[in-house]
Amino acid sequence: MYISEEEVRTVLTYEALIPAIRQALIDYSAGKVEQPARLIMRAGNAEGRRNGWFAVMPVIHGDVMGVKTVTFFPGNAELGIPTHMAMVELLDRATGEPLAVMDGRLITEMRTAAVSAAAFATLARLHFERPPKSFGIIGSGVQARAHVHALRHVWREMGDIRVWSPNASRAEQCAAELGGRAVPIEESAAADVVLAATLSAQPVLQGRWLAPDALVLAVGATGATVRELDDEVMHTSYLVVESRDCVGRESGDVLCSGAKIEAEIGEIFTRPDAAPIPRTGRILFKTVGMAIEDLTAARLVWKSRE
């Protein structure tokens, strides 16, 4: 059975996905997920940052197995087509029977934002004395929009949305769609909660712009040599990750800065009241994306069709 992106869109909701992702990350930190490192191959289609990559991401969890094949071609943004495209195959764990093949572009988009939303719901409660109000977005692409949609399910107080992009017209368009404002990067970075979702290979977000108690959600710059956060962000923040192994291997922001990973979000979900999340200072939640998140979303899509 093939499930198209249009079909995925009709059945996959953040109401179901956010709690499912939360439980999946609890299981991951508890060792209940079999997930090897993703295999990444360079496409060799261009030089420098336009050189795309192709990745294979297998995983086993619960009653299903799955594999996502995903491509990332940064130059696609200039062509008006998605930078990320993917396919997910879902299989029965008991028999190996293929259950479905589905388009994975929207799954990747939504699960990335759902991870951030699940993390925000717990980290914000542990960190902020009062609910945060302002949301700064560094970037104006798919994840800027997806994060606002996902976070609105767990952050009712979100009000002041500030969007910055190196492309001013895209920032204006994104801000208009989200009910926010296009602002200079310094103003966006000074918000209570800041999303870094860029395709940058060099640091864009500087620590000197951040509020003293900011919560930063960083989802861009996946790769051992690319960065979107400067050293001040990395060294002045309490660093929480979706996976010590994956982030420690695939995040240039962590590898190049030498920042210390303090906790895995699944551990915090399991015992939130025992988590040493500081009330003062900055919190950084860094993700690189994992196959268990894709599998969780794909299973929801499949189950919704039974």
Coordinates of C-alpha atoms in Angstrom, one line a residue:
M1 CA 0.0 0.0 0.0
Y2 CA 1.3 3.4 -0.9
I3 CA 0.2 6.4 1.2
S4 CA 0.7 9.8 -0.4
E5 CA 1.6 13.1 1.3
E6 CA -2.0 14.3 0.8
E7 CA -3.3 11.2 2.6
V8 CA -0.7 11.6 5.4
R9 CA -1.9 15.2 5.8
T10 CA -5.5 14.1 6.3
V11 CA -4.8 11.7 9.2
L12 CA -1.6 12.8 11.0
T13 CA -2.3 15.4 13.7
Y14 CA -0.2 17.1 16.3
E15 CA -2.8 16.1 18.9
A16 CA -1.8 12.5 18.4
L17 CA 1.8 12.9 17.3
I18 CA 3.2 15.0 20.2
P19 CA 2.2 12.5 23.0
A20 CA 3.3 9.6 20.9
I21 CA 6.7 11.2 20.2
R22 CA 7.0 11.9 24.0
Q23 CA 6.5 8.2 24.8
A24 CA 8.8 7.1 22.0
L25 CA 11.6 9.2 23.4
I26 CA 11.0 7.8 26.8
D27 CA 11.4 4.3 25.3
Y28 CA 14.5 5.4 23.4
S29 CA 16.2 6.6 26.6
A30 CA 15.2 3.4 28.4
G31 CA 16.9 1.2 25.7
K32 CA 13.7 -0.1 24.2
V33 CA 14.5 1.1 20.7
E34 CA 16.9 -0.6 18.2
Q35 CA 18.3 2.1 16.0
P36 CA 21.7 2.0 14.4
A37 CA 23.5 5.1 13.1
R38 CA 22.0 6.5 9.9
L39 CA 24.0 5.8 6.8
I40 CA 24.7 9.0 4.8
M41 CA 26.1 9.2 1.3
R42 CA 27.0 12.4 -0.5
A43 CA 25.2 12.8 -3.9
G44 CA 28.1 14.5 -5.6
N45 CA 25.7 16.6 -7.6
A46 CA 27.4 19.9 -6.9
E47 CA 30.3 21.6 -5.0
G48 CA 30.2 23.0 -1.5
R49 CA 26.9 23.5 0.3
R50 CA 24.9 22.6 -2.8
N51 CA 26.1 19.0 -2.6
G52 CA 23.1 17.0 -1.5
W53 CA 23.1 13.8 0.7
F54 CA 21.1 10.6 0.8
A55 CA 20.5 8.8 4.1
V56 CA 19.0 5.5 5.2
M57 CA 17.5 5.3 8.7
P58 CA 16.4 1.8 10.0
V59 CA 14.7 1.3 13.3
I60 CA 12.8 -1.4 15.3
H61 CA 10.3 -0.5 18.1
G62 CA 7.3 -2.1 19.6
D63 CA 5.3 -4.1 17.1
V64 CA 6.7 -2.5 13.9
M65 CA 10.0 -2.0 12.0
G66 CA 10.7 0.7 9.6
V67 CA 13.2 2.4 7.3
K68 CA 13.3 5.9 6.0
T69 CA 15.2 7.0 3.0
V70 CA 15.7 10.7 3.0
T71 CA 17.5 13.3 0.8
F72 CA 18.6 16.8 1.6
F73 CA 19.6 19.1 -1.2
P74 CA 20.1 22.7 0.1
G75 CA 20.1 24.1 -3.4
N76 CA 16.5 23.0 -3.9
A77 CA 15.3 26.1 -1.9
E78 CA 16.4 28.3 -4.9
L79 CA 14.4 26.0 -7.2
G80 CA 11.2 26.3 -5.3
I81 CA 11.1 22.6 -4.3
P82 CA 11.5 21.0 -0.9
T83 CA 15.1 20.7 0.4
H84 CA 14.1 17.5 2.3
M85 CA 12.3 14.6 0.6
A86 CA 11.7 11.1 2.0
M87 CA 9.9 7.7 1.9
V88 CA 9.1 5.6 4.8
E89 CA 8.5 1.8 4.7
L90 CA 6.6 0.2 7.6
L91 CA 6.9 -3.5 8.4
D92 CA 5.3 -5.9 10.8
R93 CA 7.8 -6.9 13.4
A94 CA 6.3 -10.4 14.0
T95 CA 6.3 -11.5 10.4
G96 CA 8.4 -9.0 8.4
E97 CA 5.4 -8.3 6.3
P98 CA 5.5 -5.0 4.5
L99 CA 2.5 -2.9 5.8
A100 CA 2.8 0.3 3.8
V101 CA 5.1 2.6 2.0
M102 CA 4.4 6.3 2.5
D103 CA 5.7 9.7 1.5
G104 CA 7.9 10.9 4.3
R105 CA 8.4 14.6 3.6
L106 CA 5.4 15.7 5.7
I107 CA 6.2 13.1 8.3
T108 CA 9.7 14.5 8.7
E109 CA 8.4 18.0 8.9
M110 CA 5.8 17.2 11.6
R111 CA 7.8 14.9 13.7
T112 CA 10.7 17.4 13.9
A113 CA 8.3 20.1 15.3
A114 CA 6.5 17.5 17.5
V115 CA 9.8 16.6 19.2
S116 CA 10.4 20.3 20.0
A117 CA 6.8 20.7 21.2
A118 CA 7.0 17.8 23.5
A119 CA 10.3 19.0 24.9
F120 CA 9.0 22.5 25.3
A121 CA 6.0 21.4 27.3
T122 CA 8.3 19.9 29.9
L123 CA 11.3 22.1 29.8
A124 CA 9.3 25.4 29.9
R125 CA 7.4 24.2 33.0
L126 CA 10.6 23.3 34.8
H127 CA 12.6 26.3 33.7
F128 CA 10.4 29.4 33.6
E129 CA 8.7 30.8 36.7
R130 CA 6.0 32.3 34.5
P131 CA 4.9 31.1 31.1
P132 CA 7.0 32.6 28.3
K133 CA 5.2 34.9 25.9
S134 CA 7.6 35.8 23.0
F135 CA 8.8 33.4 20.3
G136 CA 11.8 34.3 18.1
I137 CA 12.3 32.4 14.9
I138 CA 15.7 32.3 13.1
G139 CA 14.7 31.1 9.7
S140 CA 11.7 31.3 7.5
G141 CA 11.3 27.8 6.0
V142 CA 9.2 24.8 6.6
Q143 CA 10.3 24.3 10.2
A144 CA 9.4 27.9 11.1
R145 CA 5.8 27.3 10.2
A146 CA 5.6 23.8 11.5
H147 CA 7.0 24.8 14.9
V148 CA 4.4 27.5 15.4
H149 CA 1.6 25.1 14.5
A150 CA 3.0 22.3 16.8
L151 CA 3.9 24.6 19.7
R152 CA 0.4 26.2 19.8
H153 CA -0.9 22.8 21.0
V154 CA 1.3 23.0 24.2
W155 CA 1.9 26.8 24.5
R156 CA -1.3 28.7 24.8
E157 CA 0.5 31.9 26.0
M158 CA 2.5 32.2 22.8
G159 CA 1.9 35.8 21.6
D160 CA 4.7 37.8 20.2
I161 CA 6.1 35.9 17.2
R162 CA 9.3 37.5 15.8
V163 CA 10.7 36.2 12.5
W164 CA 14.1 36.8 11.0
S165 CA 15.5 35.5 7.8
P166 CA 18.5 36.5 5.6
N167 CA 15.9 36.9 2.9
A168 CA 13.8 39.8 4.0
S169 CA 10.9 39.1 1.7
R170 CA 10.6 35.5 3.0
A171 CA 10.7 36.7 6.5
E172 CA 7.8 39.1 5.8
Q173 CA 5.8 36.4 4.1
C174 CA 6.4 33.9 6.9
A175 CA 5.6 36.5 9.6
A176 CA 2.3 37.4 7.8
E177 CA 1.3 33.7 7.6
L178 CA 2.0 33.1 11.3
G179 CA 0.5 36.3 12.7
G180 CA 3.9 37.7 13.7
R181 CA 6.4 40.4 12.8
A182 CA 9.5 40.4 10.6
V183 CA 12.3 41.9 12.8
P184 CA 16.1 42.2 12.9
I185 CA 17.9 39.1 14.1
E186 CA 18.9 40.7 17.4
E187 CA 15.2 41.3 18.3
S188 CA 14.2 37.8 17.3
A189 CA 17.1 36.3 19.3
A190 CA 16.1 38.3 22.4
A191 CA 12.7 36.5 22.7
D192 CA 11.8 34.2 25.7
V193 CA 11.9 31.2 23.4
V194 CA 14.1 31.0 20.3
L195 CA 13.9 28.6 17.4
A196 CA 17.0 28.1 15.3
A197 CA 16.0 26.4 12.0
T198 CA 18.4 27.4 9.3
L199 CA 20.4 25.8 6.5
S200 CA 23.5 27.7 7.6
A201 CA 26.9 26.1 7.7
Q202 CA 28.3 28.8 9.9
P203 CA 27.0 30.2 13.2
V204 CA 24.1 32.6 12.8
L205 CA 22.6 32.8 16.3
Q206 CA 25.0 34.6 18.7
G207 CA 24.8 34.2 22.4
R208 CA 25.2 37.9 23.1
W209 CA 21.8 38.5 21.7
L210 CA 20.0 35.9 23.9
A211 CA 18.0 36.7 27.0
P212 CA 19.6 35.5 30.2
D213 CA 17.0 32.9 30.8
A214 CA 16.2 32.0 27.2
L215 CA 15.0 28.6 26.0
V216 CA 16.6 27.8 22.6
L217 CA 15.2 25.0 20.3
A218 CA 17.8 24.2 17.7
V219 CA 16.8 21.9 14.8
G220 CA 19.0 23.1 11.9
A221 CA 22.6 22.6 11.0
T222 CA 22.6 18.8 11.1
G223 CA 26.1 17.5 10.2
A224 CA 29.4 17.1 12.0
T225 CA 31.0 20.2 10.4
V226 CA 28.1 22.7 10.1
R227 CA 26.8 25.1 12.7
E228 CA 24.0 27.6 13.3
L229 CA 24.9 28.5 17.0
D230 CA 28.1 30.2 18.1
D231 CA 30.3 29.1 21.0
E232 CA 28.7 31.5 23.5
V233 CA 25.3 29.9 22.9
M234 CA 26.8 26.5 23.4
H235 CA 28.8 27.3 26.5
T236 CA 26.3 29.5 28.4
S237 CA 23.4 27.0 28.0
Y238 CA 22.3 23.8 29.9
L239 CA 22.4 21.4 27.0
V240 CA 19.5 18.9 26.6
V241 CA 19.4 16.6 23.5
E242 CA 17.0 14.0 22.0
S243 CA 19.9 11.5 21.9
R244 CA 23.4 11.6 23.4
D245 CA 24.6 9.2 20.7
C246 CA 23.0 10.9 17.7
V247 CA 23.7 14.5 18.7
G248 CA 27.2 13.7 19.9
R249 CA 27.9 12.2 16.4
E250 CA 26.0 14.4 14.0
S251 CA 25.8 17.9 15.5
G252 CA 28.5 20.3 14.4
D253 CA 27.4 22.8 17.1
V254 CA 28.2 20.2 19.8
L255 CA 31.3 18.7 18.2
C256 CA 33.0 21.9 17.2
S257 CA 32.3 23.8 20.4
G258 CA 33.0 20.9 22.8
A259 CA 29.9 21.7 24.7
K260 CA 28.8 19.2 27.4
I261 CA 25.6 17.3 27.0
E262 CA 23.8 17.4 30.3
A263 CA 20.7 15.3 29.8
E264 CA 18.6 13.3 27.3
I265 CA 15.0 14.5 26.9
G266 CA 13.6 11.0 27.4
E267 CA 15.2 10.8 30.8
I268 CA 13.6 14.2 31.7
F269 CA 10.2 13.0 30.5
T270 CA 10.6 9.9 32.7
R271 CA 11.4 11.8 35.9
P272 CA 10.6 15.5 35.3
D273 CA 10.5 16.4 39.0
A274 CA 14.0 14.8 39.5
A275 CA 15.6 16.6 36.5
P276 CA 18.1 19.2 37.5
I277 CA 16.8 21.8 35.0
P278 CA 18.1 25.2 36.2
R279 CA 15.5 27.9 36.9
T280 CA 18.1 30.6 35.9
G281 CA 20.4 30.7 32.9
R282 CA 19.8 29.4 29.4
I283 CA 18.5 26.1 28.3
L284 CA 19.4 24.7 24.8
F285 CA 17.4 21.7 23.3
K286 CA 19.3 20.3 20.3
T287 CA 17.9 17.8 17.9
V288 CA 19.2 16.1 14.7
G289 CA 16.2 13.9 13.9
M290 CA 15.9 10.1 14.5
A291 CA 14.4 7.2 12.8
I292 CA 12.3 6.4 15.9
E293 CA 10.4 9.6 15.4
D294 CA 9.7 8.8 11.8
L295 CA 8.5 5.3 12.8
T296 CA 6.2 6.7 15.5
A297 CA 4.6 9.1 13.0
A298 CA 4.3 6.4 10.3
R299 CA 2.7 3.9 12.7
L300 CA 0.1 6.6 13.6
V301 CA -0.7 7.1 9.9
W302 CA -1.0 3.3 9.4
K303 CA -3.2 2.7 12.4
S304 CA -5.5 5.6 11.4
R305 CA -6.3 3.6 8.2
E306 CA -7.3 0.4 9.9

